[in-house]
mmCIF file with all atom_site columns, C-alpha atoms in Angstrom:
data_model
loop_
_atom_site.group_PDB
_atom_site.id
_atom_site.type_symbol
_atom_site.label_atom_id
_atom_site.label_alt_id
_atom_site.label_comp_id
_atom_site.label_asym_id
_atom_site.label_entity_id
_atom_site.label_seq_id
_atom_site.pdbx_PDB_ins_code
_atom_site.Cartn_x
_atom_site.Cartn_y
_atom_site.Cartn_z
_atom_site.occupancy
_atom_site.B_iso_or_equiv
_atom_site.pdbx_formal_charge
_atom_site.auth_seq_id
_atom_site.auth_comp_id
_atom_site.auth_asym_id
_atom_site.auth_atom_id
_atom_site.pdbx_PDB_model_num
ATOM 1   C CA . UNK F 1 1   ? 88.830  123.283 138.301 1.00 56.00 ? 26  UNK F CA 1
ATOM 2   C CA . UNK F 1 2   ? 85.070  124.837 138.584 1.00 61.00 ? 27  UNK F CA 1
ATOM 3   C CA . UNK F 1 3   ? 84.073  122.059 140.914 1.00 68.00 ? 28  UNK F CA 1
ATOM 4   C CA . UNK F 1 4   ? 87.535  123.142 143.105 1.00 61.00 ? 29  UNK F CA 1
ATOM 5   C CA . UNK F 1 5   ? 86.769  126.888 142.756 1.00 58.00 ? 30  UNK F CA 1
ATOM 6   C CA . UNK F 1 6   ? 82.866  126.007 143.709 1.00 65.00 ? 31  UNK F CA 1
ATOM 7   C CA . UNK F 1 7   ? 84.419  123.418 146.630 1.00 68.00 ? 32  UNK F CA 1
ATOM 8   C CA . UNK F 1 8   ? 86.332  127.128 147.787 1.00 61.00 ? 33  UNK F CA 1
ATOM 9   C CA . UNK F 1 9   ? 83.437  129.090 147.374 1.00 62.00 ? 34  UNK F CA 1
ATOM 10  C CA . UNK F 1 10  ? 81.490  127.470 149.716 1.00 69.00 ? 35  UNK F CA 1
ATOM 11  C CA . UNK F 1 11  ? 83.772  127.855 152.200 1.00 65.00 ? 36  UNK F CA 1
ATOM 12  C CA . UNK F 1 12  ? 83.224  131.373 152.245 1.00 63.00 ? 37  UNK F CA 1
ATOM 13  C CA . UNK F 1 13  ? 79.299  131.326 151.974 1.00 68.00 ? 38  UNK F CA 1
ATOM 14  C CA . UNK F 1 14  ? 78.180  134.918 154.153 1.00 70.00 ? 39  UNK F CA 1
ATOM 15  C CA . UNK F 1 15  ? 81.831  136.701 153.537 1.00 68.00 ? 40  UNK F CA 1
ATOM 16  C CA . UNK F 1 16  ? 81.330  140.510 152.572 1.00 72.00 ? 41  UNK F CA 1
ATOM 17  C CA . UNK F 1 17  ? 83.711  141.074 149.348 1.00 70.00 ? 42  UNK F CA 1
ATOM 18  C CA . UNK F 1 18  ? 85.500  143.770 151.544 1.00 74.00 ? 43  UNK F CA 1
ATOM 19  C CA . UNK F 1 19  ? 87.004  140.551 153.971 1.00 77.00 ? 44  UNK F CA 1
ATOM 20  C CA . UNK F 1 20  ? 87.164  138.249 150.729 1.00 74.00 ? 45  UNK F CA 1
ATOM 21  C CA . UNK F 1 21  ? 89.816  140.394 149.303 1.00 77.00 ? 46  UNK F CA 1
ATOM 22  C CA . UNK F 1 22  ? 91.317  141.140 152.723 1.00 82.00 ? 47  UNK F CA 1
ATOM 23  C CA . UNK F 1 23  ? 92.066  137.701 153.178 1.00 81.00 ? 48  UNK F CA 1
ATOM 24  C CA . UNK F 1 24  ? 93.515  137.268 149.489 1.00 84.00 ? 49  UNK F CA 1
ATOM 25  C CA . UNK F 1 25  ? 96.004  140.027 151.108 1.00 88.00 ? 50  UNK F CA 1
ATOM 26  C CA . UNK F 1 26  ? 96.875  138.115 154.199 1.00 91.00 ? 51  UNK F CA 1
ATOM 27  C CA . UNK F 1 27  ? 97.716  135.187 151.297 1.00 90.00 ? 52  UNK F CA 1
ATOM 28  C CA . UNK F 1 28  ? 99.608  137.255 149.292 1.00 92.00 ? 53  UNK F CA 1
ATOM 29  C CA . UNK F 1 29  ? 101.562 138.402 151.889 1.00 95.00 ? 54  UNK F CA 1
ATOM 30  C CA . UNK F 1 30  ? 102.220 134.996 153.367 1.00 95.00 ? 55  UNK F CA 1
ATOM 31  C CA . UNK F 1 31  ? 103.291 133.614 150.068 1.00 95.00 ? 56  UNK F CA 1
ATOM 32  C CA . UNK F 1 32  ? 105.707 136.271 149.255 1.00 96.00 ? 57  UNK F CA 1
ATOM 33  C CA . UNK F 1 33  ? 107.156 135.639 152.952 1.00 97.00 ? 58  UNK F CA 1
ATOM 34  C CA . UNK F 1 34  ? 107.620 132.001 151.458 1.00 95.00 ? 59  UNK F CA 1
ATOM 35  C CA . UNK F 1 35  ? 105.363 130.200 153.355 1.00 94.00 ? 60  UNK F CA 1
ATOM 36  C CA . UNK F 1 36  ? 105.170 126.888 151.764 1.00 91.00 ? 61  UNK F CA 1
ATOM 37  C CA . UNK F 1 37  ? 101.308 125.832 151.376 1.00 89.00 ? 62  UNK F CA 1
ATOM 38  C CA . UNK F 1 38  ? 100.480 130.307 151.072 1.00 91.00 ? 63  UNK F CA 1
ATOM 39  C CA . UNK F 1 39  ? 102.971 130.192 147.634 1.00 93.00 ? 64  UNK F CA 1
ATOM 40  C CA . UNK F 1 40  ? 101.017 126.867 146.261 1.00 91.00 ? 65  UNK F CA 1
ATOM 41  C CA . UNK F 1 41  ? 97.733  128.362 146.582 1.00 88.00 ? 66  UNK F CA 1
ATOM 42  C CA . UNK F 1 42  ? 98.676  132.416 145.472 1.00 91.00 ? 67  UNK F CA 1
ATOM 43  C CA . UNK F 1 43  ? 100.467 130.864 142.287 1.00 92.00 ? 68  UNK F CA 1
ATOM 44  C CA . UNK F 1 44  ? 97.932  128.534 141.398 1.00 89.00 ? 69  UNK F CA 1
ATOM 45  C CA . UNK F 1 45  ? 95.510  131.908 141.613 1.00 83.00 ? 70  UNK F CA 1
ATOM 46  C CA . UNK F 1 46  ? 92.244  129.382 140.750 1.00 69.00 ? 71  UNK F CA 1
ATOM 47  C CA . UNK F 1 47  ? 90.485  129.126 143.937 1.00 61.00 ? 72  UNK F CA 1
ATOM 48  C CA . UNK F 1 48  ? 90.738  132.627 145.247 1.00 64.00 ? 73  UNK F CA 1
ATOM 49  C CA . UNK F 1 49  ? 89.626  134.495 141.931 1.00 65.00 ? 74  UNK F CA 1
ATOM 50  C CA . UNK F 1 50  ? 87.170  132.053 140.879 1.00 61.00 ? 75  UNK F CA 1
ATOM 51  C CA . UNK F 1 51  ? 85.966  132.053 144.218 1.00 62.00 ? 76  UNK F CA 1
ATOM 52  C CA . UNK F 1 52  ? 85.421  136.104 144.762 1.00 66.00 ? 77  UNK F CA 1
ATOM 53  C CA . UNK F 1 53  ? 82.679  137.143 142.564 1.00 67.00 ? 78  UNK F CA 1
ATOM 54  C CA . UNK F 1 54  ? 84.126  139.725 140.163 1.00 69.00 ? 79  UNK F CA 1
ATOM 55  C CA . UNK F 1 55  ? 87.605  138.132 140.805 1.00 70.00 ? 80  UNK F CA 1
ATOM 56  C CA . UNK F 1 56  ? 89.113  138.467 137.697 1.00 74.00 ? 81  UNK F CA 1
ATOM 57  C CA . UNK F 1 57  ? 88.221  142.452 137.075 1.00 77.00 ? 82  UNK F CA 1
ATOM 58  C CA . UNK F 1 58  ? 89.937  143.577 139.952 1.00 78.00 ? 83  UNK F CA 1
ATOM 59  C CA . UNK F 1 59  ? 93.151  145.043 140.488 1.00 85.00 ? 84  UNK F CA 1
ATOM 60  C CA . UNK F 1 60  ? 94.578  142.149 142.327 1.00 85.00 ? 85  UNK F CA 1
ATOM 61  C CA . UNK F 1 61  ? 94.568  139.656 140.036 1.00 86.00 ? 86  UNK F CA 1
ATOM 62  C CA . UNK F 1 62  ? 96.564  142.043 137.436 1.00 89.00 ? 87  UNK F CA 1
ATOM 63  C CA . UNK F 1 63  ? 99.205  141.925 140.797 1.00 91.00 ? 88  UNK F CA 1
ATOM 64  C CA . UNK F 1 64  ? 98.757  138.006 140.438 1.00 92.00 ? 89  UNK F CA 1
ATOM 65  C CA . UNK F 1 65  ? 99.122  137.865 137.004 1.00 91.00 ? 90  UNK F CA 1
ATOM 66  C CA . UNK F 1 66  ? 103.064 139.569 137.816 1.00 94.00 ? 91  UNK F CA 1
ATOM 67  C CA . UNK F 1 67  ? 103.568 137.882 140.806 1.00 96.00 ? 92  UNK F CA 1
ATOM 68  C CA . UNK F 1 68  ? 102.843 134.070 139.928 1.00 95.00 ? 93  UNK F CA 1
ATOM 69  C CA . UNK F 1 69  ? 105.575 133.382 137.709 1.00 96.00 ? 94  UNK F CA 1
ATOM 70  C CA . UNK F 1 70  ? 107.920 134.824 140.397 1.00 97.00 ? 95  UNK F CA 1
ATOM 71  C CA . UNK F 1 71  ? 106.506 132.662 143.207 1.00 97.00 ? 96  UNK F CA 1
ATOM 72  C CA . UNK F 1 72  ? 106.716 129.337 141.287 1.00 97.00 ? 97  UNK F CA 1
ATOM 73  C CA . UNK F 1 73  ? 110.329 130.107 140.630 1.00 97.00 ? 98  UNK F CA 1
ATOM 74  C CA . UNK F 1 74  ? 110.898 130.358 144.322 1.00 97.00 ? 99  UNK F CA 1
ATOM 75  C CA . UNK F 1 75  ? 109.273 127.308 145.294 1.00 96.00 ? 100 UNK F CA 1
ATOM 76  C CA . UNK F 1 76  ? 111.197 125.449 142.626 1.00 96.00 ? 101 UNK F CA 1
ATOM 77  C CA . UNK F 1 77  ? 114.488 127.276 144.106 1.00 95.00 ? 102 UNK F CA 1
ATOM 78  C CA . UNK F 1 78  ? 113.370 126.331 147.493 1.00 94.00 ? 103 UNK F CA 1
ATOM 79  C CA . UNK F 1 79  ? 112.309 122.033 146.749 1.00 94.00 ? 104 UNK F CA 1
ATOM 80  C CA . UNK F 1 80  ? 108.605 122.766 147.389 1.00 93.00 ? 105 UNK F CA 1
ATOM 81  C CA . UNK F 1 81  ? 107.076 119.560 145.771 1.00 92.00 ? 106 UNK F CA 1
ATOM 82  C CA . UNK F 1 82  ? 104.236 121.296 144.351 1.00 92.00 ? 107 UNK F CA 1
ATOM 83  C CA . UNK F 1 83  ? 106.516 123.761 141.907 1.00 95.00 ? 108 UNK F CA 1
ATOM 84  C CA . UNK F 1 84  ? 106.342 120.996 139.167 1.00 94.00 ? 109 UNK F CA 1
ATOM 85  C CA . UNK F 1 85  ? 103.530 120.104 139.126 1.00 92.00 ? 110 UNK F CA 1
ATOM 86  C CA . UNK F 1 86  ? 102.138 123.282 139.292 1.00 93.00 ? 111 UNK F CA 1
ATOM 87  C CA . UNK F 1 87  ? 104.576 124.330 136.067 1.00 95.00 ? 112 UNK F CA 1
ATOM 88  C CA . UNK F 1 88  ? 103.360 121.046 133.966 1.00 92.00 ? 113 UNK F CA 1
ATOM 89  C CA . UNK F 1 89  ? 100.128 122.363 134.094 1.00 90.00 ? 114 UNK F CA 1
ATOM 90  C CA . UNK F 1 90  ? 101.326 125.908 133.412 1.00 92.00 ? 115 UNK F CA 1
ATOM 91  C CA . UNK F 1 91  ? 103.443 124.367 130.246 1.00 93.00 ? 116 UNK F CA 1
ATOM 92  C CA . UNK F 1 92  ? 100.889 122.230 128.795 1.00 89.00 ? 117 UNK F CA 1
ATOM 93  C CA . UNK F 1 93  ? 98.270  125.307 127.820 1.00 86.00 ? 118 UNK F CA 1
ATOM 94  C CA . UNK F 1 94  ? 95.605  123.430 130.318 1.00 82.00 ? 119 UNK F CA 1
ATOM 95  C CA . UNK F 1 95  ? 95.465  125.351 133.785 1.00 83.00 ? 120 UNK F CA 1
ATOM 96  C CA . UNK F 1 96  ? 94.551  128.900 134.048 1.00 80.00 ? 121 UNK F CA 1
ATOM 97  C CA . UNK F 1 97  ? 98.875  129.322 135.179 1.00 87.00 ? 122 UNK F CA 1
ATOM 98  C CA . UNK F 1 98  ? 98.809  128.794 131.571 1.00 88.00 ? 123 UNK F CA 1
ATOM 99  C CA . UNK F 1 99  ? 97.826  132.401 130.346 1.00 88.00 ? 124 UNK F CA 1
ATOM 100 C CA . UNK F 1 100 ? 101.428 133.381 132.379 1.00 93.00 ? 125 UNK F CA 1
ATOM 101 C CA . UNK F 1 101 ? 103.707 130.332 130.371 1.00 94.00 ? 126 UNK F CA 1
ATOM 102 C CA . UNK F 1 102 ? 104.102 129.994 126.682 1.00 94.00 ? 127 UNK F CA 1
ATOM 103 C CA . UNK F 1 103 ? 103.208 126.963 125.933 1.00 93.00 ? 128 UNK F CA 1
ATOM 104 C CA . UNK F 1 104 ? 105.565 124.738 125.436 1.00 94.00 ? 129 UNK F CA 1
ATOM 105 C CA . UNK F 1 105 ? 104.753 120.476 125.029 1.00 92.00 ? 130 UNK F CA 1
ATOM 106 C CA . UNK F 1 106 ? 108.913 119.555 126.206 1.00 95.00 ? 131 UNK F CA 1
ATOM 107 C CA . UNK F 1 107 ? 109.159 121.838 129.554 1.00 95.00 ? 132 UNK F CA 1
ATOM 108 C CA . UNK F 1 108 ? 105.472 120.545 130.171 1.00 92.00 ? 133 UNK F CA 1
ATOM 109 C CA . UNK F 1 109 ? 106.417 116.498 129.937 1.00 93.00 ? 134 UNK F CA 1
ATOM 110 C CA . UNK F 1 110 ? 109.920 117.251 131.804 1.00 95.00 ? 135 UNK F CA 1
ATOM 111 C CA . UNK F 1 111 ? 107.736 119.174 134.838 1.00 94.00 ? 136 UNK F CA 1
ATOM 112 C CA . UNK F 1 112 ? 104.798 115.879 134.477 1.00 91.00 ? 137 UNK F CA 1
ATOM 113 C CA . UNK F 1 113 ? 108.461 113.334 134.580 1.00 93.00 ? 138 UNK F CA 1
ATOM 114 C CA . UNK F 1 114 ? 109.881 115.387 137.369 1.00 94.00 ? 139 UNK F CA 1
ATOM 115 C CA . UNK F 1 115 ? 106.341 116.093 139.507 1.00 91.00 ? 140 UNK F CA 1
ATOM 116 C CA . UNK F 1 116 ? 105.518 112.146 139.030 1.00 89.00 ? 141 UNK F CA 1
ATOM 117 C CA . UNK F 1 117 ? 109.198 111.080 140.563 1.00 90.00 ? 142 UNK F CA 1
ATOM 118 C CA . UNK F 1 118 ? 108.929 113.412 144.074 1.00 90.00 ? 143 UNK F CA 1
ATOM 119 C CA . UNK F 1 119 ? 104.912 112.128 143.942 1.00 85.00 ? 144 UNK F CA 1
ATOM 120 C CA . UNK F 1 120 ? 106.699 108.490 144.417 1.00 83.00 ? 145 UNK F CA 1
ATOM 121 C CA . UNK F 1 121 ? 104.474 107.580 141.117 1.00 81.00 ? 146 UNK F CA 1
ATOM 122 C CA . UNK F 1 122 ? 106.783 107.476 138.091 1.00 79.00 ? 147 UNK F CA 1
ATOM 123 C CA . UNK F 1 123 ? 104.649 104.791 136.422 1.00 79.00 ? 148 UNK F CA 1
ATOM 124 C CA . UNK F 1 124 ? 101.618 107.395 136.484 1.00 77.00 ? 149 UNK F CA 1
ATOM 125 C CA . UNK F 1 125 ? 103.345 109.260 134.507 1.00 81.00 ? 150 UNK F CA 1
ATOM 126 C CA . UNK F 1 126 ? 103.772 107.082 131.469 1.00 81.00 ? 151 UNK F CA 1
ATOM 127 C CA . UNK F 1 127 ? 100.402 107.368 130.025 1.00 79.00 ? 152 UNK F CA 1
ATOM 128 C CA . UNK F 1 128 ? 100.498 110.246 129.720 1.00 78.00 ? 153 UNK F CA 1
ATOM 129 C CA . UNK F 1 129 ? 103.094 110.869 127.294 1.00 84.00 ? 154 UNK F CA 1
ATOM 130 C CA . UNK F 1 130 ? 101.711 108.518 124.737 1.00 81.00 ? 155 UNK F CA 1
ATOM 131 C CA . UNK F 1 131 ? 100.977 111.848 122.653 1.00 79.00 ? 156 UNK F CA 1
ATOM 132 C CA . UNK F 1 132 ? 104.021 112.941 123.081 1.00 88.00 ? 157 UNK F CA 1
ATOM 133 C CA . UNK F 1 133 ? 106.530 112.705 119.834 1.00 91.00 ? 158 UNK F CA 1
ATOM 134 C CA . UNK F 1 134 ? 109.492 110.142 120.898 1.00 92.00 ? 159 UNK F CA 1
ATOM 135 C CA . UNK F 1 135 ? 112.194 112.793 120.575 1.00 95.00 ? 160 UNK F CA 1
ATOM 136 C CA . UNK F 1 136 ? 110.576 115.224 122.750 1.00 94.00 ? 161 UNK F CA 1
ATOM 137 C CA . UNK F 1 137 ? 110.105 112.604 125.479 1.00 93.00 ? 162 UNK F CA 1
ATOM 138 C CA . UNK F 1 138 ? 113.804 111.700 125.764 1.00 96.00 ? 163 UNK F CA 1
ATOM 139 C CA . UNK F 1 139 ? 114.833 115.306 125.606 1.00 97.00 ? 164 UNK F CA 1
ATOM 140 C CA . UNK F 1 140 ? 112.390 115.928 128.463 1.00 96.00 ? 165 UNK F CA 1
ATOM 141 C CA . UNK F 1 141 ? 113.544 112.874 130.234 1.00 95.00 ? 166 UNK F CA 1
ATOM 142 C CA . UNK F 1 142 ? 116.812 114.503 130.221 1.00 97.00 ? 167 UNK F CA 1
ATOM 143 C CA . UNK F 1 143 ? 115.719 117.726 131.620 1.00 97.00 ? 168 UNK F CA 1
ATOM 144 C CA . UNK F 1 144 ? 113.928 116.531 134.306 1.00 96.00 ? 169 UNK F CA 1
ATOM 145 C CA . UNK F 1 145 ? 116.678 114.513 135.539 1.00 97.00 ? 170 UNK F CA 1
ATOM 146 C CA . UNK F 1 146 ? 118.723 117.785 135.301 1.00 98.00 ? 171 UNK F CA 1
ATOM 147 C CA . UNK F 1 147 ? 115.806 119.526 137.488 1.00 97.00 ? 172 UNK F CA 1
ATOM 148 C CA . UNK F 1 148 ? 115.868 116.683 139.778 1.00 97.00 ? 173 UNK F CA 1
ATOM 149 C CA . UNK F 1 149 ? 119.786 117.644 140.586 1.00 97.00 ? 174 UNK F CA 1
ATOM 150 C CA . UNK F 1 150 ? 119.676 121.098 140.309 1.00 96.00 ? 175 UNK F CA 1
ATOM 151 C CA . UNK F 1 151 ? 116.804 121.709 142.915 1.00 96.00 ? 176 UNK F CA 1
ATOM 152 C CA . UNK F 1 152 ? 115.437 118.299 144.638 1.00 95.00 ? 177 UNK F CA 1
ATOM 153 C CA . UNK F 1 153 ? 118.233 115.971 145.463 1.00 93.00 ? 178 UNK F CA 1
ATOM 154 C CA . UNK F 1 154 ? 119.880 115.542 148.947 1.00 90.00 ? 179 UNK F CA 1
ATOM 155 C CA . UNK F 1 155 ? 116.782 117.440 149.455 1.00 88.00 ? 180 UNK F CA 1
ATOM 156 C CA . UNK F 1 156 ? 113.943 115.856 152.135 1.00 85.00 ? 181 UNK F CA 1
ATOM 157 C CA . UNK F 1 157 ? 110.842 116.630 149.940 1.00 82.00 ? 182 UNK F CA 1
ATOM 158 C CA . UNK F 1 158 ? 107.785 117.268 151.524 1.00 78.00 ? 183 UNK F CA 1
ATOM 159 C CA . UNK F 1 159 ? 104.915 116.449 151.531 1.00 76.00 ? 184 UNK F CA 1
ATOM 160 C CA . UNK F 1 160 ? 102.184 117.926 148.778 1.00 74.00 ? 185 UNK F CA 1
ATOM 161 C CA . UNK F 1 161 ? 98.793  119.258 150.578 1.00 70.00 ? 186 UNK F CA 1
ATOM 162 C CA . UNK F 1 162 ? 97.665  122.000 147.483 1.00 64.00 ? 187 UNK F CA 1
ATOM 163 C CA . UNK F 1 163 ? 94.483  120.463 147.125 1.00 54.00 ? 188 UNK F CA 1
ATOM 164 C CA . UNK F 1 164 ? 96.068  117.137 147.648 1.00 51.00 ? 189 UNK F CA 1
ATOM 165 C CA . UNK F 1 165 ? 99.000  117.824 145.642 1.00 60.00 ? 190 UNK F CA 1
ATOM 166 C CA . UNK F 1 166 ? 99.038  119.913 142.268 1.00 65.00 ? 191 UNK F CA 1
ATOM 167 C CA . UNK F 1 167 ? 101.027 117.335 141.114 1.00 63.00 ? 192 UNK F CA 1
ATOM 168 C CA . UNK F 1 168 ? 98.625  114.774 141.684 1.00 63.00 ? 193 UNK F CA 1
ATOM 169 C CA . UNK F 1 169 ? 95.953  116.430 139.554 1.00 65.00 ? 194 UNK F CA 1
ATOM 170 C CA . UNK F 1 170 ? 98.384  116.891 136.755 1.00 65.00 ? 195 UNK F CA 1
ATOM 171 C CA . UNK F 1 171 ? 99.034  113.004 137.011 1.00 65.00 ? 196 UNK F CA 1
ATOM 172 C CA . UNK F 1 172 ? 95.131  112.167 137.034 1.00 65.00 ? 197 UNK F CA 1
ATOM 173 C CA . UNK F 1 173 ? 94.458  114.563 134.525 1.00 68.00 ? 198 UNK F CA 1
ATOM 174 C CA . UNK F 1 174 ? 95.311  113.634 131.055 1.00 69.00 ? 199 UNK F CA 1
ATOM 175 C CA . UNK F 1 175 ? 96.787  117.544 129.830 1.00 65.00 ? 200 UNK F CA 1
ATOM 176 C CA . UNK F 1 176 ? 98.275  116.181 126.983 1.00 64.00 ? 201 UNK F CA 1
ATOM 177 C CA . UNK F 1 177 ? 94.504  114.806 125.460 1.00 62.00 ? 202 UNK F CA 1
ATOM 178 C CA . UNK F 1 178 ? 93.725  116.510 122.805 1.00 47.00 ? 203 UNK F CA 1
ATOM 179 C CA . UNK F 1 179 ? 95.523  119.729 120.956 1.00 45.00 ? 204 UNK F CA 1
ATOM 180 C CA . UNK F 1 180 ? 98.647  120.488 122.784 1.00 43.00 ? 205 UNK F CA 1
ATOM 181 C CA . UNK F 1 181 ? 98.820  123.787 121.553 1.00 45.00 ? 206 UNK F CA 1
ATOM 182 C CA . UNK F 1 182 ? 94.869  125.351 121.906 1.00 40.00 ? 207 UNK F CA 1
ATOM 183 C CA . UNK F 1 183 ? 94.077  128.353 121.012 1.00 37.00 ? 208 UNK F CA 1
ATOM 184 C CA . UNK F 1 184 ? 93.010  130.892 123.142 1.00 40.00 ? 209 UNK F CA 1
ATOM 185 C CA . UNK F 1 185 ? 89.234  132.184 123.232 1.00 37.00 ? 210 UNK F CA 1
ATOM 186 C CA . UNK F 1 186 ? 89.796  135.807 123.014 1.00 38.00 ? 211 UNK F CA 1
ATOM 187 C CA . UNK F 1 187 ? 92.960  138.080 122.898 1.00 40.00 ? 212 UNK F CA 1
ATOM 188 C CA . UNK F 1 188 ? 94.732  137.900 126.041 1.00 43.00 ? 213 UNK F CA 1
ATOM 189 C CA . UNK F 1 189 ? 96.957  140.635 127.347 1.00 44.00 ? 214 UNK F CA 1
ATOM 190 C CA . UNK F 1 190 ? 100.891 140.334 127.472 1.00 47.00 ? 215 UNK F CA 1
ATOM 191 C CA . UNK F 1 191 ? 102.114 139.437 130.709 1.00 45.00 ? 216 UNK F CA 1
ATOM 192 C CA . UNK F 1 192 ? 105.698 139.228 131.704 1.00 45.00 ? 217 UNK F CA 1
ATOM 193 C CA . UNK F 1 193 ? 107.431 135.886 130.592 1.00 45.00 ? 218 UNK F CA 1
ATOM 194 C CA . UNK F 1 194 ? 107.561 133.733 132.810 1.00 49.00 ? 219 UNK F CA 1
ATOM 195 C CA . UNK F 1 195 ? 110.747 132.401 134.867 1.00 49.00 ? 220 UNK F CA 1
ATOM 196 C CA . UNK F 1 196 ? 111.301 129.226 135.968 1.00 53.00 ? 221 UNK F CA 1
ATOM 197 C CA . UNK F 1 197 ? 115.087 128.487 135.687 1.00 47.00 ? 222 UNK F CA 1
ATOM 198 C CA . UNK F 1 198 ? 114.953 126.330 132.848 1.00 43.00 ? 223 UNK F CA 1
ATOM 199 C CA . UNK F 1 199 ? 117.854 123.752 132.411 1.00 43.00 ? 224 UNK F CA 1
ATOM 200 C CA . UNK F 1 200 ? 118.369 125.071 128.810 1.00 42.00 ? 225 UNK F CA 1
ATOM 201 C CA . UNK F 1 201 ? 118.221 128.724 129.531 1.00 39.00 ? 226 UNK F CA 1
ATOM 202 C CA . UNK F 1 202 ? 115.779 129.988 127.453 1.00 39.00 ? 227 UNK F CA 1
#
C-alpha cells in the first residue's frame, strides 16, 4: 500500500497543499455524485491521504472516516465490482478501510468468495481460505451466494480499474496470513459502524 501511496505521490510532485486538498474536494464530490471509479478511490481513502503530507491530521480525513462506510454501501447497492473487494479487505483487519469495519474473518471470506466470482477468478480464491475454519467457509459460501443475488445478478458487471481492481489485490494478497484478528498499534477513535447491507442483518 506504501509503494501505491508513493506510486500517487509522485504524480503530484510540485502541487502546493492548498490544490492537493482542492482536488481531494473535486473527488469527494464526484464520489458522493456516484461516479463509479471517484467512489472506489474516496472509499479506499489510501492514496489521497497517504499521498498529502499531513493527510491524516486534517479535517478531511475525519469527513472520510464518516463518509467511507456510506460510499461502499452504495457501490455495493449500485453492482460496482470493486465494493467487495474493497469490503474483504475492510473485513479482514488488513487495509487501512479496516479502522471503519469490525473485524470480522466470515463477512471478510464471503466479500474474498464474492469479489473472486465477478473478477472471473473463483479458483484464486481458494488459497486463500486455507486458514479459514471449515464451518466459517461454508457459512461464507452461503452468504456470498446470497450477495451475488441480492446485488450482482442480471446485472452487466463492469469492469474493475481501482488500481487494477481492489479486488484483484485482495486476491494476490494473502489477508488471511497470519493473525486474523491483529491488534491495533495504538487506541483508535470510535467511528460510526459501518454499513454494508449484510445478508444476516447484523
Amino acid at each position: 500500500m506504501n509503494q501505491r501511496a508513493n506510486a500517487a505521490a509522485r504524480h503530484c510532485d510540485g502541487l502546493s497543499p492548498e490544490r492537493a486538498f482542492a482536488s481531494l474536494a473535486l473527488l469527494r464530490a464526484a464520489a458522493l455524485a456516484g461516479q463509479p471509479d471517484a467512489q472506489a478511490v474516496y472509499a479506499a481513502g489510501e492514496g489521497w491521504f497517504l499521498s498529502i503530507p499531513g493527510g491524516m491530521g486534517r479535517p478531511e480525513f475525519e469527513q472520510w472516516r464518516r463518509e467511507a462506510p456510506m460510499v461502499i454501501a452504495r457501490m455495493l447497492d449500485a453492482g460496482h465490482p470493486e465494493a467487495p473487494g474493497l469490503l474483504a479487505g475492510a473485513y479482514s483487519g488488513q487495509t487501512w478501510l479496516s479502522g471503519l469495519y469490525d473485524t470480522d474473518l466470515e463477512r471478510a471470506t464471503a466479500y474474498l468468495l464474492l469479489n473472486a466470482r465477478l473478477m472471473g477468478r473463483p479458483e484464486t480464491a481458494e488459497r486463500q481460505l486455507a486458514k479459514v475454519p471449515a464451518e466459517i467457509t461454508a457459512r461464507a459460501r452461503q452468504q456470498a451466494e446470497a450477495l451475488y443475488a441480492r446485488h450482482y445478478e442480471g446485472r452487466a458487471v463492469g469492469k474493475a480499474t481501482f488500481y487494477l481492481g481492489a479486488g484483484v489485490r485482495m486476491l494476490q494478497s494473502d489477508i488471511f496470513d497470519g493473525e486474523t484478528k491483529p491488534a491495533p498499534c495504538t487506541p483508535r477513535p470510535a467511528a460510526p459502524p459501518a454499513v454494508d447491507s449484510p445478508v444476516d442483518g447484523r
